[in-house]
Short mmCIF file of C-alpha atoms in Angstrom, two decimals:
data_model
loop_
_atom_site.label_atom_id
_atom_site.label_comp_id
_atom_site.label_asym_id
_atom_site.label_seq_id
_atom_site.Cartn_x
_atom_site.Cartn_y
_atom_site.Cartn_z
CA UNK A 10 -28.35 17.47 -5.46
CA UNK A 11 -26.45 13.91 -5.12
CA UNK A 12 -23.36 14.12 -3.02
CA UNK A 13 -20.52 12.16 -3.42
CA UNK A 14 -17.64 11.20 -0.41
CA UNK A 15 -15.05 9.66 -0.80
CA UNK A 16 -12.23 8.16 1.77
CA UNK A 17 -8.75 7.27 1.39
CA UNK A 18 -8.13 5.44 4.50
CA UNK A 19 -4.37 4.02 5.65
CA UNK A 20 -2.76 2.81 8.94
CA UNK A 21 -1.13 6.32 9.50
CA UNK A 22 -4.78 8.78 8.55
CA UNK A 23 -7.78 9.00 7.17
CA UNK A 24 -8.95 11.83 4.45
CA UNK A 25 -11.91 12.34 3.07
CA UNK A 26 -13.42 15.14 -0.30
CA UNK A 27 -16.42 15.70 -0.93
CA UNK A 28 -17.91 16.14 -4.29
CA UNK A 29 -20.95 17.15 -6.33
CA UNK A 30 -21.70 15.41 -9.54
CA UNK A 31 -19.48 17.05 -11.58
CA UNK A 32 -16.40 15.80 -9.65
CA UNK A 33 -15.89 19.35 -7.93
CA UNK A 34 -14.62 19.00 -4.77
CA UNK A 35 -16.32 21.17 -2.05
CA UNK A 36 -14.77 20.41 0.93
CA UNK A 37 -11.58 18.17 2.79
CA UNK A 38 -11.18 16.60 5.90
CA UNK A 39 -8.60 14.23 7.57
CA UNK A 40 -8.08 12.41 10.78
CA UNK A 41 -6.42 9.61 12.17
CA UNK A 42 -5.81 6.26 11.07
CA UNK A 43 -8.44 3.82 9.42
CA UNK A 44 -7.39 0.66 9.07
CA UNK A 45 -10.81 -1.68 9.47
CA UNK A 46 -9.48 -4.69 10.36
CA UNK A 47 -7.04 -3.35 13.12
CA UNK A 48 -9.53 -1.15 14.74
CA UNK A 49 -13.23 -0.79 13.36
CA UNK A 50 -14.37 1.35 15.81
CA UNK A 51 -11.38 4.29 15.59
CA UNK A 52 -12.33 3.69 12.18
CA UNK A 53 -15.11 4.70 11.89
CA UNK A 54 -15.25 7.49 14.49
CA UNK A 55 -11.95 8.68 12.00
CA UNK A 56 -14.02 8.39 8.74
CA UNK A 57 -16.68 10.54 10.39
CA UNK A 58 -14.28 13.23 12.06
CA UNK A 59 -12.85 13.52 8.47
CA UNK A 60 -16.91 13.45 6.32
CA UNK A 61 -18.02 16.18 9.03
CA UNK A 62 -14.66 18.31 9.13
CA UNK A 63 -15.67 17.92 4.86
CA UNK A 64 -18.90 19.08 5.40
CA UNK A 65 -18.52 21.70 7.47
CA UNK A 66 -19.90 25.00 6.00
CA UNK A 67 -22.42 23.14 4.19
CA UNK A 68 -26.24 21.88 4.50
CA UNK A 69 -25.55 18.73 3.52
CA UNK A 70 -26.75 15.67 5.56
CA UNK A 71 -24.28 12.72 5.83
CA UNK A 72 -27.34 10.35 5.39
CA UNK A 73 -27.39 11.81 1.70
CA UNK A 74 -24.09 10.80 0.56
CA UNK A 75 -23.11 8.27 -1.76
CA UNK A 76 -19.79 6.91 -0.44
CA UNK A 77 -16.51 5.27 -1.08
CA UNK A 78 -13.99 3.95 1.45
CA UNK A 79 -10.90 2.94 0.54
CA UNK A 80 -9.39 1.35 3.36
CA UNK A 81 -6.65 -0.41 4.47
CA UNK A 82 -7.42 -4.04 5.90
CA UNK A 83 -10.80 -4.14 3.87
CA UNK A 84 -9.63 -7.17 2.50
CA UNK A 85 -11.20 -8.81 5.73
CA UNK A 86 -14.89 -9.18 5.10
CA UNK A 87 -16.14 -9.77 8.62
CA UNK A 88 -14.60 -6.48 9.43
CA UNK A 89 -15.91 -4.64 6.68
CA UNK A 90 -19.59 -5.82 7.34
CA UNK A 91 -19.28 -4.95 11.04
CA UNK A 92 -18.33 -1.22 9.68
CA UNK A 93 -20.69 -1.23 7.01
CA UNK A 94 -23.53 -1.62 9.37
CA UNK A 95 -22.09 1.86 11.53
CA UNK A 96 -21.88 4.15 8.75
CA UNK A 97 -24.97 6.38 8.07
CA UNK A 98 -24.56 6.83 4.76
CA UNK A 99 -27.27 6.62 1.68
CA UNK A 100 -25.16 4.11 -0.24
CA UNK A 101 -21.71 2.75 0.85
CA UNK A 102 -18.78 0.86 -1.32
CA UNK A 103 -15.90 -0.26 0.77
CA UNK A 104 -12.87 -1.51 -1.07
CA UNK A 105 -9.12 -1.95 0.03
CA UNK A 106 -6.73 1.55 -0.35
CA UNK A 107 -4.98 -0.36 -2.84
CA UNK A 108 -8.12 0.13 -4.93
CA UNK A 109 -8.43 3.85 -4.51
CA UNK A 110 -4.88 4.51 -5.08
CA UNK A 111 -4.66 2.17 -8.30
CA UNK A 112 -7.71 4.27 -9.64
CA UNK A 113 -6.27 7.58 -8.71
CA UNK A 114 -2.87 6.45 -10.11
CA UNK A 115 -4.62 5.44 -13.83
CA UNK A 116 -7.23 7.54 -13.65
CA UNK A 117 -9.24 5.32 -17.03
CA UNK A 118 -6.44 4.13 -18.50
CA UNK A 119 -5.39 0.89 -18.33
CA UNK A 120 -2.44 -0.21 -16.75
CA UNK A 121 -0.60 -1.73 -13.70
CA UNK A 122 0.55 -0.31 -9.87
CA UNK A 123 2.37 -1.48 -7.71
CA UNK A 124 2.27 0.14 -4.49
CA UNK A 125 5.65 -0.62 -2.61
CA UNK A 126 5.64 0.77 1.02
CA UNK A 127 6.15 -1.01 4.33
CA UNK A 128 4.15 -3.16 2.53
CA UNK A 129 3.73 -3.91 -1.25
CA UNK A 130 0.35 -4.26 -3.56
CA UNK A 131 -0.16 -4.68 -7.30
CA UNK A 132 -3.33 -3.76 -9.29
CA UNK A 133 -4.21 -4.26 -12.82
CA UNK A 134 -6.98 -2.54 -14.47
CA UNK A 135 -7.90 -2.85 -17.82
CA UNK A 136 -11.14 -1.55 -19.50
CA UNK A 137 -11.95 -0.09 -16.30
CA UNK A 138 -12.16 -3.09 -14.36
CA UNK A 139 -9.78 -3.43 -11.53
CA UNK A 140 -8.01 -6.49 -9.65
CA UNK A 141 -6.26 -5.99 -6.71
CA UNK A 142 -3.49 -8.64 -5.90
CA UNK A 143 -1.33 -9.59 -2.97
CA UNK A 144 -0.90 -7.41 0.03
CA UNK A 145 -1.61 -9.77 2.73
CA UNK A 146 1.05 -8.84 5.22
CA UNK A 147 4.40 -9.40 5.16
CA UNK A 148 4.11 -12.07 6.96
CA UNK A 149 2.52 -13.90 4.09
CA UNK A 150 3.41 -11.57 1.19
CA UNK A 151 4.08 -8.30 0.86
CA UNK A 152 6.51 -9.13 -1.38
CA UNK A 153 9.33 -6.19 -2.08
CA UNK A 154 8.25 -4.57 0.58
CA UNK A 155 9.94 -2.75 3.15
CA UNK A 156 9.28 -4.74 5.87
CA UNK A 157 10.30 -7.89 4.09
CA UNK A 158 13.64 -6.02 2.99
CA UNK A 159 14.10 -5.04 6.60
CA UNK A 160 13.51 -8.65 7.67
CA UNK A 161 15.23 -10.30 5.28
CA UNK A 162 18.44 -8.18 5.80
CA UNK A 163 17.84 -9.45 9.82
CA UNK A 164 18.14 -12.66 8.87
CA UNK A 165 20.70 -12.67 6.35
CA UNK A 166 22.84 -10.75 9.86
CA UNK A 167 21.54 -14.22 11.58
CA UNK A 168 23.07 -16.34 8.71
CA UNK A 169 26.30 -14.05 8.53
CA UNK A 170 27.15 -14.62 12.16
CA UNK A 171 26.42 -18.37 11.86
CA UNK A 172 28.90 -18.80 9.28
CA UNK A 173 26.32 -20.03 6.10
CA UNK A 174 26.53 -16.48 4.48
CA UNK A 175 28.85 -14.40 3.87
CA UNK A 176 30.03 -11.40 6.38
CA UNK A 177 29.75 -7.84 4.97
CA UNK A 178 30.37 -4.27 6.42
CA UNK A 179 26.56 -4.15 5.98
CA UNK A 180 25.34 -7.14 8.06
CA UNK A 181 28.37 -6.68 10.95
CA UNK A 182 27.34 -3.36 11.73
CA UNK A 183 23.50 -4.37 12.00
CA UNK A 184 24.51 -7.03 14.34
CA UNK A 185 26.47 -4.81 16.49
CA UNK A 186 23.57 -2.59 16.71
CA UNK A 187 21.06 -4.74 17.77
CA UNK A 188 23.29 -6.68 20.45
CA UNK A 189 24.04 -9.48 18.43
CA UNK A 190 21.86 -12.40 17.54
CA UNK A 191 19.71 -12.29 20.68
CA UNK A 192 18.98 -8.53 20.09
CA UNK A 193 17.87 -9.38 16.44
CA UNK A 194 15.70 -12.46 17.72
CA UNK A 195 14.11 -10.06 20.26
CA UNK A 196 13.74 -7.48 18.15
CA UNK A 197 12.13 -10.26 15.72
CA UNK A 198 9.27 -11.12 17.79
CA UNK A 199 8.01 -7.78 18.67
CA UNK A 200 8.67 -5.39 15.88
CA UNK A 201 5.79 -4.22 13.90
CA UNK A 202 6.34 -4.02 10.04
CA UNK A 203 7.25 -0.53 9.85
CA UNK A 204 10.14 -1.09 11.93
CA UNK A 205 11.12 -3.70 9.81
CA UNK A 206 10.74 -1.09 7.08
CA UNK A 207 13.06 1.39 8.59
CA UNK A 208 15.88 -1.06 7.86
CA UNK A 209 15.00 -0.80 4.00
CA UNK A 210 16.53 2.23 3.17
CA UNK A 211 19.88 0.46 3.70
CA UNK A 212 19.63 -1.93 1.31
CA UNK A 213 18.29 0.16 -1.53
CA UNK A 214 20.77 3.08 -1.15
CA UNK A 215 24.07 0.61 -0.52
CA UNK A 216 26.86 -1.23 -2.40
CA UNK A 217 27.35 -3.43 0.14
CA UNK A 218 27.27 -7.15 -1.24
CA UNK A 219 24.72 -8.18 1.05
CA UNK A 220 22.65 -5.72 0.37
CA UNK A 221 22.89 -5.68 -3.43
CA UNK A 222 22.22 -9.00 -3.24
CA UNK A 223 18.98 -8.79 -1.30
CA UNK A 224 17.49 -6.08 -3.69
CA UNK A 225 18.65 -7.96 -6.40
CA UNK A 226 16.50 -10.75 -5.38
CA UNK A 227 13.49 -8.66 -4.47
CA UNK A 228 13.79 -6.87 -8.00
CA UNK A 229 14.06 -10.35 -9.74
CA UNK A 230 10.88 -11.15 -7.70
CA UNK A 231 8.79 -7.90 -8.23
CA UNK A 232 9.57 -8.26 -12.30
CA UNK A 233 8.35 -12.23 -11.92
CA UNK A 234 5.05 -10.44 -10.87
CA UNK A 235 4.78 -7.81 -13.02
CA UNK A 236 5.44 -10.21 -15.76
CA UNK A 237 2.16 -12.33 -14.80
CA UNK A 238 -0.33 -9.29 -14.70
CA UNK A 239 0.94 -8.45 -18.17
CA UNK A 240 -0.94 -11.63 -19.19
CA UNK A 241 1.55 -10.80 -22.64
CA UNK A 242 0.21 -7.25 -22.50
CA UNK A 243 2.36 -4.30 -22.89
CA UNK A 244 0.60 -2.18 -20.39
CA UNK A 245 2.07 0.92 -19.12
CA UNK A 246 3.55 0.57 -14.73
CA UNK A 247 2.96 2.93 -11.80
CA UNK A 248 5.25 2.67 -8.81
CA UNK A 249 3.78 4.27 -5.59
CA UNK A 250 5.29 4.24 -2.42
CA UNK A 251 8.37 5.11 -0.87
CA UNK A 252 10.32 2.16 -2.86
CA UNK A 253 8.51 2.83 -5.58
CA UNK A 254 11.61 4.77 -7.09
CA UNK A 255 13.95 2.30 -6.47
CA UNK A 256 12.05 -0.15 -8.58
CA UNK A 257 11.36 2.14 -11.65
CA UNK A 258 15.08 2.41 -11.71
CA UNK A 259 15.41 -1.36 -12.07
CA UNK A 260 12.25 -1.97 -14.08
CA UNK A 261 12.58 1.41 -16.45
CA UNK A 262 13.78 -0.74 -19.78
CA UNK A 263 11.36 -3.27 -19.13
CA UNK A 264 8.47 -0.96 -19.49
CA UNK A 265 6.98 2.36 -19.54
CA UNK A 266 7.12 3.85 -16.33
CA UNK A 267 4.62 5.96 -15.77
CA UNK A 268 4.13 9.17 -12.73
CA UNK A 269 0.59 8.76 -11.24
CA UNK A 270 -2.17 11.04 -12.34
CA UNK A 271 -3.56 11.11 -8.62
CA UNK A 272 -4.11 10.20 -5.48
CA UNK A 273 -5.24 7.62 -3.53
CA UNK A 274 -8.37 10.17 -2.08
CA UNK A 275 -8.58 11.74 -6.04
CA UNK A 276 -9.07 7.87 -6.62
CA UNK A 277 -12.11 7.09 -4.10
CA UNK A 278 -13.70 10.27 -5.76
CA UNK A 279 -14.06 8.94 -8.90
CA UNK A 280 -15.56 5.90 -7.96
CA UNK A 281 -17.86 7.20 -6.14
CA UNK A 282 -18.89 9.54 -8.81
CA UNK A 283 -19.13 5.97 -11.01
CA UNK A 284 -21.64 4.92 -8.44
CA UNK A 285 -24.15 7.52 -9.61
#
């Protein structure tokens, strides 16, 4: 009997279902995170903690299994090779979360997601071929994220207190909280984007100018995007994440906004079962 595994793999955890070829699941497992190009090694002692804790009850061998591994940072290919080579499996597909989750989100169909977290990706998939695009950080991208809403919002507090932006409610009391510009340039340098992304909230949920004004902009900019994978198309649009709300409510008369048919893990699944 062929065996199928699959692995949704984030920064946070790691799960993992295994299947038989009719897509039936017969066991779960999770650990922690798997994020290749952060940490190859925990990620692949996670992936196997989570196959084995999927396995357990069974006589099947992990050799046997035809996996896929959606994980976050496989978009770095000298990380995913290293991990490739570590993983006992029979045959192996490694592709980005954003992957998974897309194909768990559309199941077939066509359509596009955007995923828009602490960071932000957007895939398209039409006649079951799928292109992920952006997600490089939000350093580089991540555009609409959380983390670039929490920065952003930082430096908008920087401009406020220099006088080249206005001063709001909003950006006063985030200056006062973080000690004034030298706490926010501290805070700059060594935050990770998650804390960045705890900031979002804020803007999303408030009528402060300042904020409306930043969400305005990332709106504007997530729509500019969503307007290019259309490629003219009137394709149906998943919003994942935790922002993923907020932008449905802006985007809803633009086009059909659609709930997810899965998950991310529901997603690897199914293409491993394509792999048969």
């Amino acid at each position: 009997m062929v065996v199928f595994l699959g692995i949704d793999g984030g920064g946070t955890g790691c799960r993992a279902a295994v299947a038989d070829s009719a897509g039936t699941i017969l066991g779960l497992g999770a650990a922690g995170p798997a994020n290749v190009n952060t940490d190859v090694t925990g990620t692949f002692a996670n992936i196997m903690t989570a196959t084995r804790q999927a396995l357990s009850g069974h006589t099947i061998a992990e050799t046997d299994l035809v996996a896929v591994l959606g994980l976050a940072g496989a978009n770095i290919s000298a990380a995913v090779d290293h991990l490739h080579q570590m993983l006992p499996f029979a045959r192996i597909r490694i592709v980005t979360d954003a992957v998974t989750a897309a194909r768990g989100a559309l199941g077939g169909a066509d359509g596009i997601v955007a995923a828009m977290g602490t960071g932000s990706v957007f895939a398209v998939q039409r006649a079951g071929v799928m292109r992920q695009f952006g997600g490089r950080g939000f350093v580089l991208g991540d555009q609409g994220s959380g983390a670039v809403l929490g920065r952003t919002l930082l430096a908008e507090a920087l401009r406020a207190d220099d006088g080249f932006a206005p001063m709001t409610p909003l950006l006063a009391e985030v200056l006062g909280e973080f000690g004034g510009i030298e706490g926010i340039i501290t805070f700059g340098f060594r935050a990770r984007p998650a804390e960045f992304a705890a900031l979002a909230p804020r803007i999303v949920q408030s009528d402060d100018p300042a904020a409306r004004r930043i969400f305005e902009d990332a709106v504007k900019e997530v729509r500019g995007i969503v307007e290019t994978l259309q490629a003219g198309d009137r394709l149906p649009l998943v919003f994942l994440g935790g922002l993923g709300p907020s932008y449905a409510r802006h985007l809803s008369e633009l086009w059909e906004i659609r709930a997810p048919l899965g998950s991310g893990l529901d997603g690897a699944v199914r293409l491993a079962l394509e792999e048969a």
